[in-house]
Short mmCIF file of C-alpha atoms and ligand atoms in Angstrom, two decimals:
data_model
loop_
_atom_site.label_atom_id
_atom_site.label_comp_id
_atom_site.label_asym_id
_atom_site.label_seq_id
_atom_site.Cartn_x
_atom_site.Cartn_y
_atom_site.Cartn_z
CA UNK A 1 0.00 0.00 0.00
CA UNK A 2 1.44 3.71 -0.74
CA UNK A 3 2.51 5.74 2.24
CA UNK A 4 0.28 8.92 2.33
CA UNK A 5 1.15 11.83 3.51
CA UNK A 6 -1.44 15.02 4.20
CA UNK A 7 -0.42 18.22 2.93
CA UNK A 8 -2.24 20.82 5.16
CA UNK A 9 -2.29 24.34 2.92
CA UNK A 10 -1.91 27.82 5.27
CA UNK A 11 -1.34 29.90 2.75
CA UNK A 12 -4.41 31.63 2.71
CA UNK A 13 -3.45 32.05 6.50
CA UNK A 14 0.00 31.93 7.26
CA UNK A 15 0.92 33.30 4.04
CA UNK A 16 -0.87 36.76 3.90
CA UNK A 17 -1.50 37.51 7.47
CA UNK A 18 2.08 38.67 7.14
CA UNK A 19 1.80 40.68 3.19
CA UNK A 20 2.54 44.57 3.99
CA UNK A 21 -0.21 45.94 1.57
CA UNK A 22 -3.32 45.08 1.99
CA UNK A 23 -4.85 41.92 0.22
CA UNK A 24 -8.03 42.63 -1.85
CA UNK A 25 -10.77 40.17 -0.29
CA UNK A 26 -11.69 38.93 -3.24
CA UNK A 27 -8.15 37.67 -4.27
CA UNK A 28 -8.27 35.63 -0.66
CA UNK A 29 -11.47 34.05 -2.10
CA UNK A 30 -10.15 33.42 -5.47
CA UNK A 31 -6.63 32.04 -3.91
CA UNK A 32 -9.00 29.88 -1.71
CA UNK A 33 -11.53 28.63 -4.37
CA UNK A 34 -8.59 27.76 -6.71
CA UNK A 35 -6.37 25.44 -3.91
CA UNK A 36 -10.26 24.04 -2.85
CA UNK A 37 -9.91 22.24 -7.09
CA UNK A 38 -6.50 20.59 -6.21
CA UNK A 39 -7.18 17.64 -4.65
CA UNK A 40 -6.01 19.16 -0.94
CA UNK A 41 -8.25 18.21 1.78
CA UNK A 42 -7.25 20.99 4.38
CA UNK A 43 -7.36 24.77 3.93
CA UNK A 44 -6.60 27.18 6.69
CA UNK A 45 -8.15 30.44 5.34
CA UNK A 46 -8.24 32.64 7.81
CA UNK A 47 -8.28 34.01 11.59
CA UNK A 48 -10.77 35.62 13.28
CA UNK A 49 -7.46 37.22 15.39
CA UNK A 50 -7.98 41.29 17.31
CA UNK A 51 -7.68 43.08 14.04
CA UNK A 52 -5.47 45.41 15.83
CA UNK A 53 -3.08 42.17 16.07
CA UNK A 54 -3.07 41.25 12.66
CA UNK A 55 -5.17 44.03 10.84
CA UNK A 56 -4.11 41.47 7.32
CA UNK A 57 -7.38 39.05 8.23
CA UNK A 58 -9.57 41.49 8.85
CA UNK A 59 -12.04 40.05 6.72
CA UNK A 60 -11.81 36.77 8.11
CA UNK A 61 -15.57 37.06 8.08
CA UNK A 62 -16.08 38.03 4.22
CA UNK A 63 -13.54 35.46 3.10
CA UNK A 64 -15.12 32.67 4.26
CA UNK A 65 -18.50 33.82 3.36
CA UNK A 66 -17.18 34.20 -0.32
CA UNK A 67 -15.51 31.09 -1.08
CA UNK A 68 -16.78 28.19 -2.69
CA UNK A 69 -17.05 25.23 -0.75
CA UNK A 70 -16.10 21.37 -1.78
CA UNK A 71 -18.16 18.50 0.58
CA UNK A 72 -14.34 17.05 0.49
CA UNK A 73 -12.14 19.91 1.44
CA UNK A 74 -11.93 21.01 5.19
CA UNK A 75 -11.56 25.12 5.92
CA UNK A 76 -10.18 25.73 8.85
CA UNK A 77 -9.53 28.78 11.04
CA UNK A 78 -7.52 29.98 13.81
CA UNK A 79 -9.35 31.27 16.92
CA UNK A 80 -7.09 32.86 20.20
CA UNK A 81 -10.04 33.12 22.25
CA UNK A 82 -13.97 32.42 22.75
CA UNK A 83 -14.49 35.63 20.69
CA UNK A 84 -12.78 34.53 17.58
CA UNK A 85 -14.26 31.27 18.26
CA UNK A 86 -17.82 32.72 18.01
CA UNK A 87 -16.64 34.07 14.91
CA UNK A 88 -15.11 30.95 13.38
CA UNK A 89 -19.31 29.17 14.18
CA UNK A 90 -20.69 32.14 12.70
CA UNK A 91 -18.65 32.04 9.60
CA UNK A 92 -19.29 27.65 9.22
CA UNK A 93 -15.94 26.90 9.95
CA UNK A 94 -14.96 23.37 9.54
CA UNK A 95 -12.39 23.17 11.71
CA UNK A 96 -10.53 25.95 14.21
CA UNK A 97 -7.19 26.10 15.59
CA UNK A 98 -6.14 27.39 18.90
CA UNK A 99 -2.03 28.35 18.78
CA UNK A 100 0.46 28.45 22.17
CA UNK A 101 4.23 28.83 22.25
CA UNK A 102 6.86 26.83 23.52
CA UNK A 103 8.28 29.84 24.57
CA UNK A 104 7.34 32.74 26.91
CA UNK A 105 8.86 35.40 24.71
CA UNK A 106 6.90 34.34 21.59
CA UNK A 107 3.61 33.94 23.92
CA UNK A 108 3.72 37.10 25.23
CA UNK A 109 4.76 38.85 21.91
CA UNK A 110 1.92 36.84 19.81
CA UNK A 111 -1.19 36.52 21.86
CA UNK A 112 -0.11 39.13 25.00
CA UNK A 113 -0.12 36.38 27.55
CA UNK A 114 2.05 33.70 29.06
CA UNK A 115 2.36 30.42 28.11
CA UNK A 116 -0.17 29.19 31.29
CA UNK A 117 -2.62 32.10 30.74
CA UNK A 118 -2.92 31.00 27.06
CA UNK A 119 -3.66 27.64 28.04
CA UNK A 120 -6.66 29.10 30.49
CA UNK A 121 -7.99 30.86 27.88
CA UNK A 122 -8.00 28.16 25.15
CA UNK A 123 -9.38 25.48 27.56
CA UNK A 124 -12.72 27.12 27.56
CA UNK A 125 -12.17 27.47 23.39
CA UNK A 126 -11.84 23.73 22.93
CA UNK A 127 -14.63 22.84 25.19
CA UNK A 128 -17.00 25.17 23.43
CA UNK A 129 -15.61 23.16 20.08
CA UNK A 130 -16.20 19.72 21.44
CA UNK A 131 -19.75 20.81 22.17
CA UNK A 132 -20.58 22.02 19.21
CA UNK A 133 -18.85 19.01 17.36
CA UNK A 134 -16.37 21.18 15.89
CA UNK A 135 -12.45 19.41 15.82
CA UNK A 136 -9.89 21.76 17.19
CA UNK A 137 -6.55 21.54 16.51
CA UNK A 138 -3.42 22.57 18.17
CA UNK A 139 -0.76 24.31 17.12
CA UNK A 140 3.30 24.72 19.64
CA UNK A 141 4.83 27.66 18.10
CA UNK A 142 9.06 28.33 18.35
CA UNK A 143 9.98 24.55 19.09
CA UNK A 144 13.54 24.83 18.65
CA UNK A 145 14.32 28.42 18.42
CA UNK A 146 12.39 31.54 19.89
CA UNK A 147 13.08 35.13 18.43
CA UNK A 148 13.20 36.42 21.44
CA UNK A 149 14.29 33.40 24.17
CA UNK A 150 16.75 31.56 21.72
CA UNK A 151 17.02 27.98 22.02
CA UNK A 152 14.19 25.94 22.76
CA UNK A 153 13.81 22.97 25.30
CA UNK A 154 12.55 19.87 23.58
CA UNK A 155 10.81 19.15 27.08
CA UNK A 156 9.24 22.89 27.28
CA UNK A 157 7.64 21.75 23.80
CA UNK A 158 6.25 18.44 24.80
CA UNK A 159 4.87 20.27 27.87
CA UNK A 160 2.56 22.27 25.58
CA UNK A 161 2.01 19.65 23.14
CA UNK A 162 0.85 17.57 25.98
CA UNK A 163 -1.67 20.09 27.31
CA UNK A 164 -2.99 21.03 23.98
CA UNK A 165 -3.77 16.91 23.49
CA UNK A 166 -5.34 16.92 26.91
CA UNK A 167 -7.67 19.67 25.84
CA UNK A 168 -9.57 16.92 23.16
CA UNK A 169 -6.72 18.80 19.78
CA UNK A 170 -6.75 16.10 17.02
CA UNK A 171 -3.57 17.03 16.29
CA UNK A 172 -0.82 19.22 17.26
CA UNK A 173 0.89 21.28 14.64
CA UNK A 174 4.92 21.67 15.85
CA UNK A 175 6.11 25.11 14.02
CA UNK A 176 9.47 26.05 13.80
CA UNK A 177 8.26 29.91 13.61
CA UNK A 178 11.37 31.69 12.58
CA UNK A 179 12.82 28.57 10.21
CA UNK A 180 15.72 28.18 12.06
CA UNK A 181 15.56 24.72 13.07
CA UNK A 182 18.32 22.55 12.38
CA UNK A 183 17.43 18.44 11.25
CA UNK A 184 19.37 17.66 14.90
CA UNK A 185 17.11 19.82 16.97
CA UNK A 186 13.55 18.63 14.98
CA UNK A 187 15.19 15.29 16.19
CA UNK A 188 16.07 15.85 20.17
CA UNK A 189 12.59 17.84 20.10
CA UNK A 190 10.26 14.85 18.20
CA UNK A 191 12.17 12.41 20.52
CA UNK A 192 10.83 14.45 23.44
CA UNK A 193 7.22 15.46 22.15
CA UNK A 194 6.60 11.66 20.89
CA UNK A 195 6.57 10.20 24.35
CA UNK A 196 3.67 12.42 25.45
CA UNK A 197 1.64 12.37 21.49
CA UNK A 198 1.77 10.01 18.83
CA UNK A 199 3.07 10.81 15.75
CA UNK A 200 -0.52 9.92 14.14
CA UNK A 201 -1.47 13.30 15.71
CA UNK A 202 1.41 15.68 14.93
CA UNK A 203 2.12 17.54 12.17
CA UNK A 204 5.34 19.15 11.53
CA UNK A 205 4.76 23.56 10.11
CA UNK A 206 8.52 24.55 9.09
CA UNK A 207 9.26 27.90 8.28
CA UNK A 208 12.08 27.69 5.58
CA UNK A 209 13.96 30.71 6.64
CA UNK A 210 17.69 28.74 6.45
CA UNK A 211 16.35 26.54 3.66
CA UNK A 212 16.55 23.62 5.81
CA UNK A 213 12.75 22.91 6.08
CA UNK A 214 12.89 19.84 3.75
CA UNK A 215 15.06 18.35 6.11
CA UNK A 216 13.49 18.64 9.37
CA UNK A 217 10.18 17.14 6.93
CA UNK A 218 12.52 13.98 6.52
CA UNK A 219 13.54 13.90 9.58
CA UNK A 220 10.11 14.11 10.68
CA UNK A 221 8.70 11.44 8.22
CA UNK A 222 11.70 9.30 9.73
CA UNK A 223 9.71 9.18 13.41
CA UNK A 224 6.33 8.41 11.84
CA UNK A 225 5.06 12.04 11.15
CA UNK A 226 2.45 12.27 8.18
CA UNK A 227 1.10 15.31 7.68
CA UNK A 228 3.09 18.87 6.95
CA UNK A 229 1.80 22.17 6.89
CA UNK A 230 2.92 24.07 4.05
CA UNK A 231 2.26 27.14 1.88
CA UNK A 232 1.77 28.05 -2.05
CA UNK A 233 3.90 30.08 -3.56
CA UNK A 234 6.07 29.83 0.08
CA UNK A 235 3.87 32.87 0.96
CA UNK A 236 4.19 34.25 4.52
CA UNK A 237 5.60 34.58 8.08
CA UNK A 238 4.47 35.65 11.00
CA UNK A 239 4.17 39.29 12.23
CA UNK A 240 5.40 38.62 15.55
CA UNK A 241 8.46 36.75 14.52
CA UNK A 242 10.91 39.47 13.18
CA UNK A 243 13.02 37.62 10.30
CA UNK A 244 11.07 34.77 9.49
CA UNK A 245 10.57 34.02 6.28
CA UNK A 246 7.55 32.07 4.80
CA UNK A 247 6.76 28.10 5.30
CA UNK A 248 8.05 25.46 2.83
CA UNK A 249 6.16 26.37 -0.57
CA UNK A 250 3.47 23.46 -0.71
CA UNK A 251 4.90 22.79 -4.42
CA UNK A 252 8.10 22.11 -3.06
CA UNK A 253 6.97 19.55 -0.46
CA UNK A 254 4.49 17.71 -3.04
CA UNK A 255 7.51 17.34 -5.57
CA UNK A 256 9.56 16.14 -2.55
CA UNK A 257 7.41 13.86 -1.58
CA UNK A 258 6.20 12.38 -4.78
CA UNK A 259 9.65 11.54 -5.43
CA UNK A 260 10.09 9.50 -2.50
CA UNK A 261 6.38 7.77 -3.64
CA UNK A 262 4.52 9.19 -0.92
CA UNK A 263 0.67 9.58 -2.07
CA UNK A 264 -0.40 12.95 -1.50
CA UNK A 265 -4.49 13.24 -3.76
CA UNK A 266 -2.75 16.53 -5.36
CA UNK A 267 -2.64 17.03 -8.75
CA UNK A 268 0.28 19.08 -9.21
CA UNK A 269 -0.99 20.48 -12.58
CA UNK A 270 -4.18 22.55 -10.73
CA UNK A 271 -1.82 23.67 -8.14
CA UNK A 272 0.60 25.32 -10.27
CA UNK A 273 -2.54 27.34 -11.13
CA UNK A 274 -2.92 28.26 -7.46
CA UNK A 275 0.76 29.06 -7.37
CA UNK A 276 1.02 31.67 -10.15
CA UNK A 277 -1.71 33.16 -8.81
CA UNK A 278 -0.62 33.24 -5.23
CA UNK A 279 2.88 34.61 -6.78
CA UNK A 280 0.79 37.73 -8.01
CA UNK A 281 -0.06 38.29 -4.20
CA UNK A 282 2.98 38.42 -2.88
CA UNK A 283 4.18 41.87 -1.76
CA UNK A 284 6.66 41.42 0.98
CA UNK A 285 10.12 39.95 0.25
P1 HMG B 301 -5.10 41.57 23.92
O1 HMG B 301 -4.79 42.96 23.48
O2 HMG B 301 -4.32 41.02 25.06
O3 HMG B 301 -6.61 41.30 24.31
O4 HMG B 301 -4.96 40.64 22.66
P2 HMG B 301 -7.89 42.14 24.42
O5 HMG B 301 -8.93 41.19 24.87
O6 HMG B 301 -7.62 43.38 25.23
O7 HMG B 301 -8.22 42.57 22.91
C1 HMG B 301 -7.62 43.64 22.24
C2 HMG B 301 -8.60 44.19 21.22
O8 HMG B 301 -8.88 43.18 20.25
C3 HMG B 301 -9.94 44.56 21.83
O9 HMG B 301 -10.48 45.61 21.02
C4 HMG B 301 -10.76 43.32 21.62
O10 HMG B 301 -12.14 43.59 21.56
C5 HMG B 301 -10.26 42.83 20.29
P3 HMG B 301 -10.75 47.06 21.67
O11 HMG B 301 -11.68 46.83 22.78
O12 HMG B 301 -9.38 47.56 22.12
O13 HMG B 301 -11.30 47.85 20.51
N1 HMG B 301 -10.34 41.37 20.14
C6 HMG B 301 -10.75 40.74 19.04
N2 HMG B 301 -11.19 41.21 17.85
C7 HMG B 301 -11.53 40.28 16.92
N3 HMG B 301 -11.44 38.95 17.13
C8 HMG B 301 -11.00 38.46 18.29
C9 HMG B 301 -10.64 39.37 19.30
N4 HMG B 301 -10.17 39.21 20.55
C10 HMG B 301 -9.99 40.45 21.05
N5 HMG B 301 -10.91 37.15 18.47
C11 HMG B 301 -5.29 38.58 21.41
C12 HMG B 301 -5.03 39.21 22.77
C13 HMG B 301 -5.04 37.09 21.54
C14 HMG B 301 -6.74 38.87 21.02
C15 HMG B 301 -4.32 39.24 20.38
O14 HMG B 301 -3.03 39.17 20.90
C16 HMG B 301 -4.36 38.55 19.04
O15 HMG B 301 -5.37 38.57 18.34
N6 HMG B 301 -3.22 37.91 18.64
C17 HMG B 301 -3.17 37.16 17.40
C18 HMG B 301 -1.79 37.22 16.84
C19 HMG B 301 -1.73 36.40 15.57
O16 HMG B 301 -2.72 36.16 14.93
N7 HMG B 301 -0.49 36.01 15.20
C20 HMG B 301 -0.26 35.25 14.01
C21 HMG B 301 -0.82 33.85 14.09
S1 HMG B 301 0.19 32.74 15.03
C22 HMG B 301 1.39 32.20 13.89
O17 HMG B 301 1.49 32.73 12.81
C23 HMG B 301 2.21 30.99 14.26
C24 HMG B 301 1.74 29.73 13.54
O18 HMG B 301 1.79 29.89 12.13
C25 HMG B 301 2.65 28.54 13.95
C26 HMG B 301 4.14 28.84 13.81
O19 HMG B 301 4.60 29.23 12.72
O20 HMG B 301 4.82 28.67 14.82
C27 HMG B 301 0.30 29.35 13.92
MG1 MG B 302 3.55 29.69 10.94
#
């Protein structure tokens, strides 16, 4: 039987919450409505975030009352706190996110709160998700390197991704925020992280600042991980990580990992239609 491996597009998300102009809404939709025709099964289109934060997804809202859905595609959201999660029911979400840091500098920079606070506030997030039937997933910001802590414990990231899995999170979504990660750390940090979650519910979201990304994926897809967060065109950062650069380009992963015969249900032809089009977006560097 092929391996398969789950590409999960943030593009729409992690990608232009970070562009310095402003985004027409209708190019989110039609970035959106063209990935929805490649075969990918998760989107992450937008946050419903304090616009003051992160003024780019404003119209979290509009953009995900304007794109066109597929039965088979999953649009997913991230939501800091019970507000944005009210947002993310009102706007049919399929699936929200809730997003802590291994590290106290990036939690306090990022959502204004320490690492403990953020975990009080999403606990009340993820039981208002369970109750409505809604699947939350988790996402462990800076696990090997912090912008403003440096290095990162592989035990301070387990921590988290322990707490998040308590909470009912499908899966936890490791991010190497400021893609500095080198394949050694991915491994002393999965080694940790895996005796507290399985790798059937982590995904590995690498930043490809140093151009090492594809590594940490193998090393990753070497203790069990299958599914990789990833964005078209390699759009993105994150506005509270000065220097980081965007997240693997999903074309880059899919040709990757076709070559070592790992299924993915993408049809590279459709998303090199996404890609030129998410190309046209790009603004920032
Ligand atoms: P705060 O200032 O501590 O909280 O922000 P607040 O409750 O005082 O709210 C501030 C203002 O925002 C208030 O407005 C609220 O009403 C409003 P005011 O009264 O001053 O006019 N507000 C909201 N508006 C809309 N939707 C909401 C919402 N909540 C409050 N949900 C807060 C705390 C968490 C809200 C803020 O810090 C925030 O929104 N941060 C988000 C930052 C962010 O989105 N960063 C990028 C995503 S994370 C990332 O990229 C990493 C990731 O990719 C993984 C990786 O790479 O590592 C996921
Ligand atoms: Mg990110």
């Amino acid at each position: 039987m092929t391996d398969s491996v789950t590409i999960f597009e943030v593009g729409p998300r992690d990608g232009l919450q970070n562009e310095k102009t402003e985004i027409a809404t209708k190019d989110k939709i039609k970035l959106v409505d063209l990935l929805s025709q490649t075969g990918l099964r998760k989107i992450e289109v937008t946050s419903f975030v304090s616009t003051k934060w992160v003024p780019q997804m404003a119209d979290a809202a509009q953009v995900m009352a304007g794109i066109q859905r597929r039965a088979d595609v999953d649009y997913a959201v991230l939501t800091p706190n019970l507000r944005g999660f009210e947002g993310a029911v009102a706007a049919d979400a399929s699936e929200v996110a809730i997003f802590a840091s291994a590290s106290e500098g990036f939690s306090q920079n990022n959502i204004n709160c320490s690492i403990a606070e953020s975990l009080e506030r999403f606990a009340p997030v993820a039981k208002a998700a369970r109750d409505a039937g809604i699947p939350v997933r988790g996402y462990v910001s800076c696990i090997a390197e912090c912008p403003y802590d440096g290095a990162t414990k592989p035990a301070d990231v387990a921590k988290v991704a322990k707490a998040l899995a308590a909470m009912g999170c499908y899966e936890i979504s490791l991010g190497d925020t400021i893609g500095r990660a080198t394949p050694d750390q991915i491994d002393a940090m999965l080694t940790a992280v895996l005796e507290v979650v399985p790798a059937t519910m982590l995904a590995g979201h690498f930043h490809d600042t140093s151009g090492r990304a594809i590594d940490n994926i193998d090393v990753s897809l070497a203790h069990g991980l299958r599914c990789f967060d990833s964005s078209v065109a390699g759009l993105g950062g994150c506005p509270y990580a000065p220097g980081a650069a965007g997240n693997i380009a999903t074309e880059t992963v899919l040709r990757h990992l076709t070559a070592q015969g790992f299924e993915t249900g993408i049809d590279p032809n459709l998303f090199s239609q996404a890609v030129e089009f998410a190309a046209t977006l790009r603004t920032s560097k």
